[in-house]
Short mmCIF file of C-alpha atoms in Angstrom, two decimals:
data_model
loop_
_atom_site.label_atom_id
_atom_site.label_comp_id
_atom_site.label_asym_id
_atom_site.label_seq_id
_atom_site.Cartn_x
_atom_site.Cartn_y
_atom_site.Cartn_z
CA UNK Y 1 -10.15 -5.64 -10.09
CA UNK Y 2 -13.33 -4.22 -10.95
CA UNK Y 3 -14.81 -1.22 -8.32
CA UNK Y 4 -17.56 -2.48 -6.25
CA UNK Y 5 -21.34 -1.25 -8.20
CA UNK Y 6 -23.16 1.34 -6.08
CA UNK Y 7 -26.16 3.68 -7.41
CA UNK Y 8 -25.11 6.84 -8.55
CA UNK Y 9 -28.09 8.47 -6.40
CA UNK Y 10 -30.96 7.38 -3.92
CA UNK Y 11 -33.74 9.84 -2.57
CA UNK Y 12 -35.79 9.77 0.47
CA UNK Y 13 -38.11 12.28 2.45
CA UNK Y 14 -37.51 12.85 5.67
CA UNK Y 15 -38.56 9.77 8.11
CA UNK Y 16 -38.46 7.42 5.74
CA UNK Y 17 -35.84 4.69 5.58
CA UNK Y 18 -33.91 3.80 2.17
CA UNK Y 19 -31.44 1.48 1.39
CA UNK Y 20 -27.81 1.58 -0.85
CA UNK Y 21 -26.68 -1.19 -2.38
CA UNK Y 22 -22.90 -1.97 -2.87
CA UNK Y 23 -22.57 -5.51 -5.37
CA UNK Y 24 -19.22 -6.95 -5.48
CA UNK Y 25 -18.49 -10.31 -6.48
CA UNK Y 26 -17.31 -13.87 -4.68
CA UNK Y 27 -13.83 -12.31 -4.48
CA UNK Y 28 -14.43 -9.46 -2.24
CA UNK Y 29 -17.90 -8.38 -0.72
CA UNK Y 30 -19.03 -12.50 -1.32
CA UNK Y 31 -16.65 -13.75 0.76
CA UNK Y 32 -15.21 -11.55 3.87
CA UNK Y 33 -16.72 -10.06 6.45
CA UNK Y 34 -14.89 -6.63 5.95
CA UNK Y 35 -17.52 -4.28 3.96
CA UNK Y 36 -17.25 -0.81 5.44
CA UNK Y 37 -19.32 1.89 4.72
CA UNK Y 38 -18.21 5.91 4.74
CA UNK Y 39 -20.27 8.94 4.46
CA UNK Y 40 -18.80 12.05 2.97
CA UNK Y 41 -19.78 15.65 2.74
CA UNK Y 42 -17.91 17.68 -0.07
CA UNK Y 43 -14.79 19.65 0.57
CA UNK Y 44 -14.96 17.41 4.59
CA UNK Y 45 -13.07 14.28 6.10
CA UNK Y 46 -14.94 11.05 5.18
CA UNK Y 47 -16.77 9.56 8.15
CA UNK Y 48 -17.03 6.03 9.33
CA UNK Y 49 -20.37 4.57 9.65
CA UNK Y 50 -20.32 0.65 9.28
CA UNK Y 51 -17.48 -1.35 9.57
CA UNK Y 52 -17.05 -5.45 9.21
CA UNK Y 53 -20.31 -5.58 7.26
CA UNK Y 54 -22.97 -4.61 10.27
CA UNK Y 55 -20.70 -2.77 13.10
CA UNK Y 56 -22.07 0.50 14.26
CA UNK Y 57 -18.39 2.79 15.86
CA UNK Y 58 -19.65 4.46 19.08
CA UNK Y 59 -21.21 7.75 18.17
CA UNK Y 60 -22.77 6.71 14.85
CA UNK Y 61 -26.45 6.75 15.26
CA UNK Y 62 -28.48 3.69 15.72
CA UNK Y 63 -30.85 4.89 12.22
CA UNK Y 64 -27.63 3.82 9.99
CA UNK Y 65 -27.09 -0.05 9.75
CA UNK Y 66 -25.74 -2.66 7.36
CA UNK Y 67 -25.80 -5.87 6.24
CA UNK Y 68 -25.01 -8.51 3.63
CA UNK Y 69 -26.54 -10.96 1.18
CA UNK Y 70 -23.99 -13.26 -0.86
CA UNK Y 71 -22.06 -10.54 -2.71
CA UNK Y 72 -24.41 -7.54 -1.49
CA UNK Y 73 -24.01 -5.74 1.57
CA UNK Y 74 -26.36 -3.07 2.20
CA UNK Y 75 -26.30 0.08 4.27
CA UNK Y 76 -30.10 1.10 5.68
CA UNK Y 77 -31.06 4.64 7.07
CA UNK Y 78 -33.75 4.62 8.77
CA UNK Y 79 -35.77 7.60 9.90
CA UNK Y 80 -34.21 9.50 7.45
CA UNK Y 81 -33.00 13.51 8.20
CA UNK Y 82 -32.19 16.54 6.41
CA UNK Y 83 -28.33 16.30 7.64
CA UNK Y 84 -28.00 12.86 6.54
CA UNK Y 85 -27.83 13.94 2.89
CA UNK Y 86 -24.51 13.27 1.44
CA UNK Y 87 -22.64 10.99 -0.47
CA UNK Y 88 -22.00 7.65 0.70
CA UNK Y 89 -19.28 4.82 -0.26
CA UNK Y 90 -19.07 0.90 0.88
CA UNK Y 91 -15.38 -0.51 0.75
CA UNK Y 92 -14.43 -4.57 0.85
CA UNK Y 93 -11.22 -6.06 1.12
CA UNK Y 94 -10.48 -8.36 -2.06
CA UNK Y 95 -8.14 -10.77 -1.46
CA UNK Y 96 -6.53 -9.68 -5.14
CA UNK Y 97 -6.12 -5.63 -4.55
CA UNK Y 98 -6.46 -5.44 -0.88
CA UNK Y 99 -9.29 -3.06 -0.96
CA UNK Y 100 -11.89 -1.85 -3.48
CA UNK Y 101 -14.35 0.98 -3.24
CA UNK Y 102 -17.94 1.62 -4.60
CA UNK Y 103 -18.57 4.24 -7.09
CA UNK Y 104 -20.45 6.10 -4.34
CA UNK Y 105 -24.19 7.07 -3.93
CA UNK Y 106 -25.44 10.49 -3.26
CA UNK Y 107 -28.24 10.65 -0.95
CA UNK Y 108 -30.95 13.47 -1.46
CA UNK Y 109 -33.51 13.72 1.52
CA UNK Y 110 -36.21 15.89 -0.40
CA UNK U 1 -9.22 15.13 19.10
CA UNK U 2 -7.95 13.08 16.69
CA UNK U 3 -6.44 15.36 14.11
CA UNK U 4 -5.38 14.49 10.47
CA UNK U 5 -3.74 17.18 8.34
CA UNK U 6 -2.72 16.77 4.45
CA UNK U 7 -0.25 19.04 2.79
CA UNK U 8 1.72 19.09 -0.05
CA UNK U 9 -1.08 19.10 -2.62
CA UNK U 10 0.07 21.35 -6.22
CA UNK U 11 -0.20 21.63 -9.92
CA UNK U 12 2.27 19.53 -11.73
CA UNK U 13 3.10 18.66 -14.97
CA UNK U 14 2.64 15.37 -16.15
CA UNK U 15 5.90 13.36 -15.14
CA UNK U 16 6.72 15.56 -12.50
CA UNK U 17 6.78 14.64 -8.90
CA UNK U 18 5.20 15.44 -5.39
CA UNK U 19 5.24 14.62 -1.64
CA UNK U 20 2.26 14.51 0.31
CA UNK U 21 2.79 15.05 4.06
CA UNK U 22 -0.44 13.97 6.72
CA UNK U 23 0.30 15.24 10.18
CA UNK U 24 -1.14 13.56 13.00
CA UNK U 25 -2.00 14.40 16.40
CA UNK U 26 -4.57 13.28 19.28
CA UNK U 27 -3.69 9.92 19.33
CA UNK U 28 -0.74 7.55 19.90
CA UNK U 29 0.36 7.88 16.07
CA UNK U 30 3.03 4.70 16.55
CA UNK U 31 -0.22 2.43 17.66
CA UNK U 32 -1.87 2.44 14.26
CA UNK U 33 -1.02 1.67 10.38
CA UNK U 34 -1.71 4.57 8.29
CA UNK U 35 -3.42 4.84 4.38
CA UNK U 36 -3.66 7.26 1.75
CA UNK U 37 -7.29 6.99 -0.31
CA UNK U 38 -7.81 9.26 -3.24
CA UNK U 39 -11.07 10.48 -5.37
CA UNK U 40 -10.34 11.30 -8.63
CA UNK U 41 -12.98 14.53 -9.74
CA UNK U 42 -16.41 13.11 -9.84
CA UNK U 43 -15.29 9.45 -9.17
CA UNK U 44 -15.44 7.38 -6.27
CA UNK U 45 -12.59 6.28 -4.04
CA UNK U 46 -9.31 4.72 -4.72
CA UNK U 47 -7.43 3.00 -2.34
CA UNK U 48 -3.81 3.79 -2.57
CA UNK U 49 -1.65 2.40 -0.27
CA UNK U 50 -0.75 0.49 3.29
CA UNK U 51 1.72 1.11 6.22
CA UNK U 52 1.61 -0.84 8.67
CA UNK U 53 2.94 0.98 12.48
CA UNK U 54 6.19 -0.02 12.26
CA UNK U 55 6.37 -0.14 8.48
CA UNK U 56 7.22 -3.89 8.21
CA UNK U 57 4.30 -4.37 5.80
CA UNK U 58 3.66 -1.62 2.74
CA UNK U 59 1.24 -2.17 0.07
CA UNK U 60 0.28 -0.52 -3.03
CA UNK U 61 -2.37 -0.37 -5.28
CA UNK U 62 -1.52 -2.03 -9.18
CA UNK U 63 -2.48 1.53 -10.19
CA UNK U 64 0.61 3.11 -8.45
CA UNK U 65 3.39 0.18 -7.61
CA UNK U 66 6.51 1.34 -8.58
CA UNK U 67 5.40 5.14 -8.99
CA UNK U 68 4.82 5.86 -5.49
CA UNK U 69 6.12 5.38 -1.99
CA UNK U 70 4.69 5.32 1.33
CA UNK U 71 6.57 5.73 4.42
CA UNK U 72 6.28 7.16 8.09
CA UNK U 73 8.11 9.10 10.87
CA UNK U 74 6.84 7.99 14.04
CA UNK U 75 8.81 10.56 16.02
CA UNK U 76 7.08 12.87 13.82
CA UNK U 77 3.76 11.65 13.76
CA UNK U 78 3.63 12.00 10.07
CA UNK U 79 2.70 9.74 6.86
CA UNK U 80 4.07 10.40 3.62
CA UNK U 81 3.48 9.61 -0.11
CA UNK U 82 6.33 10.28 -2.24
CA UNK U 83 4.42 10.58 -5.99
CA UNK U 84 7.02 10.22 -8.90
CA UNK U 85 6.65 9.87 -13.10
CA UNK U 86 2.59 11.27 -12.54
CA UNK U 87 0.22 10.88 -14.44
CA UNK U 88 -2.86 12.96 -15.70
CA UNK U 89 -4.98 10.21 -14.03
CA UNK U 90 -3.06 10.61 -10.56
CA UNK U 91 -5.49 14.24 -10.45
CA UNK U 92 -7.49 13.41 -7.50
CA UNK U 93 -8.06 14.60 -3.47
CA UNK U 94 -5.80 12.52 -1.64
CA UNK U 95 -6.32 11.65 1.86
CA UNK U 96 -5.00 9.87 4.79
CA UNK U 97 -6.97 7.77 6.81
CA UNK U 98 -6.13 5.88 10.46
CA UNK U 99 -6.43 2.06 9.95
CA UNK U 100 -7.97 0.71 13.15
CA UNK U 101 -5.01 -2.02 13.64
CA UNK U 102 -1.43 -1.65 14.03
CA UNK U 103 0.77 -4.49 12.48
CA UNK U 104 -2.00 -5.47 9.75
CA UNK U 105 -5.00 -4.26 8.44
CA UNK U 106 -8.51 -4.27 9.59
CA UNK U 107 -9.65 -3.05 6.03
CA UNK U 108 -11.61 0.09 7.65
CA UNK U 109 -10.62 3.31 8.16
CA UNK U 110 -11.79 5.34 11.84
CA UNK U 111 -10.75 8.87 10.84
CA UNK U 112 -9.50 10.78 7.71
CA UNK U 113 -8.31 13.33 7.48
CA UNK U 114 -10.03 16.55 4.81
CA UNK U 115 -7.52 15.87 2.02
CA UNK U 116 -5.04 17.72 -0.45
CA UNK U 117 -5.47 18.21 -4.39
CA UNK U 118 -3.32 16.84 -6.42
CA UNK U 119 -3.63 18.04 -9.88
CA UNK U 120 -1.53 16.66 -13.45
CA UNK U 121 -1.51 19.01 -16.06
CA UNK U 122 0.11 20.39 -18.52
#
């Protein structure tokens, strides 16, 4: 089973909102509601920032947010900051393997 | 404070074997399934395997089935991957990471813990 397709990199300056994509196909991302999205600084314990496609855990701020077109889920910061730079990785169950990961997508606010 | 501690990480030669150890404390350890995740040097992550609370339901990635084993010690509070016949491609950070359920999967992972290299070499 194929790993889900993420950019390698996205860049933003600070306030301004980008978006990551995370393409998988009709067997995972297309059809469950189970896309979960993890931010990671090097050498630390990845964090959980979107889980079931849009949920926000208590404590993540309100600026990070997801969502999902057919087999594209999406996670959206908005009002983008300094400390948000890191890398980022979407996840999907797949009925096949259970769970697949993105390649990940470093973030770089300039 | 949910606490998540790895251990057991080494240099081994390929074939060789290795236990990874992920101590847990801060929460009711016997409440939730358990999962190691690993990122291979300048790769994304890999699911690895599943444990559910009572370990009535274990999976395993294809990459690994039959090579590794994942098990748990409730009294302890402690996950463990037992990592036989490696490979140079087993080299990655492994970590453990709390599954939000208990006897199946939610598919998303609330805390992880910082990890433990693993490295295949000769």
């Amino acid at each position: 089973h194929s790993a889900l397709t993420q950019p390698a990199s996205v860049s933003g300056s600070p306030g301004q909102s980008i978006t990551i994509s995370c393409t998988g196909s009709s067997s995972d991302v297309g059809s469950y509601n189970l896309v979960s999205w993890y931010q990671h600084y090097p050498g630390k314990a990845p964090k959980l920032m979107i889980y079931d496609d849009s949920k926000r855990p208590s404590g993540v701020s309100d600026r990070f947010s997801g969502s999902k077109s057919g087999n594209t889920a999406s996670l959206t910061i908005s009002g983008l900051q300094a400390e948000d730079e890191a890398d980022y990785h979407c996840c999907s169950y797949a009925h096949s393997t259970n769970l697949v990961f993105g390649g990940g997508t470093k973030l770089t606010v300039l | 404070e949910v606490q998540l501690v790895e251990s057991g990480g080494a240099l081994v030669q390929p074939g060789g074997s290795l236990r990874l150890t992920c101590a847990a404390s801060g929460f009711t350890f016997i409440s939730y399934s358990m999962n190691w995740v690993r990122q291979a040097p300048g790769k994304g992550l890999e699911w690895v395997s599943y444990i559910s609370s009572t370990s009535d339901s274990i999976y395993y990635a294809d990459s690994v089935k039959g090579r590794f084993t994942i098990s748990r010690d409730n009294a302890k509070s402690s996950l463990y991957l037992q990592m036989n016949s490696l490979r140079d491609e087993d080299t990655a950070v492994y970590y453990c990471a709390r599954d939000r359920c208990s006897s199946s999967s939610c598919y998303w992972f609330d805390f992880w813990g910082q990890g433990t290299l693993v490295t295949v070499s000769s």
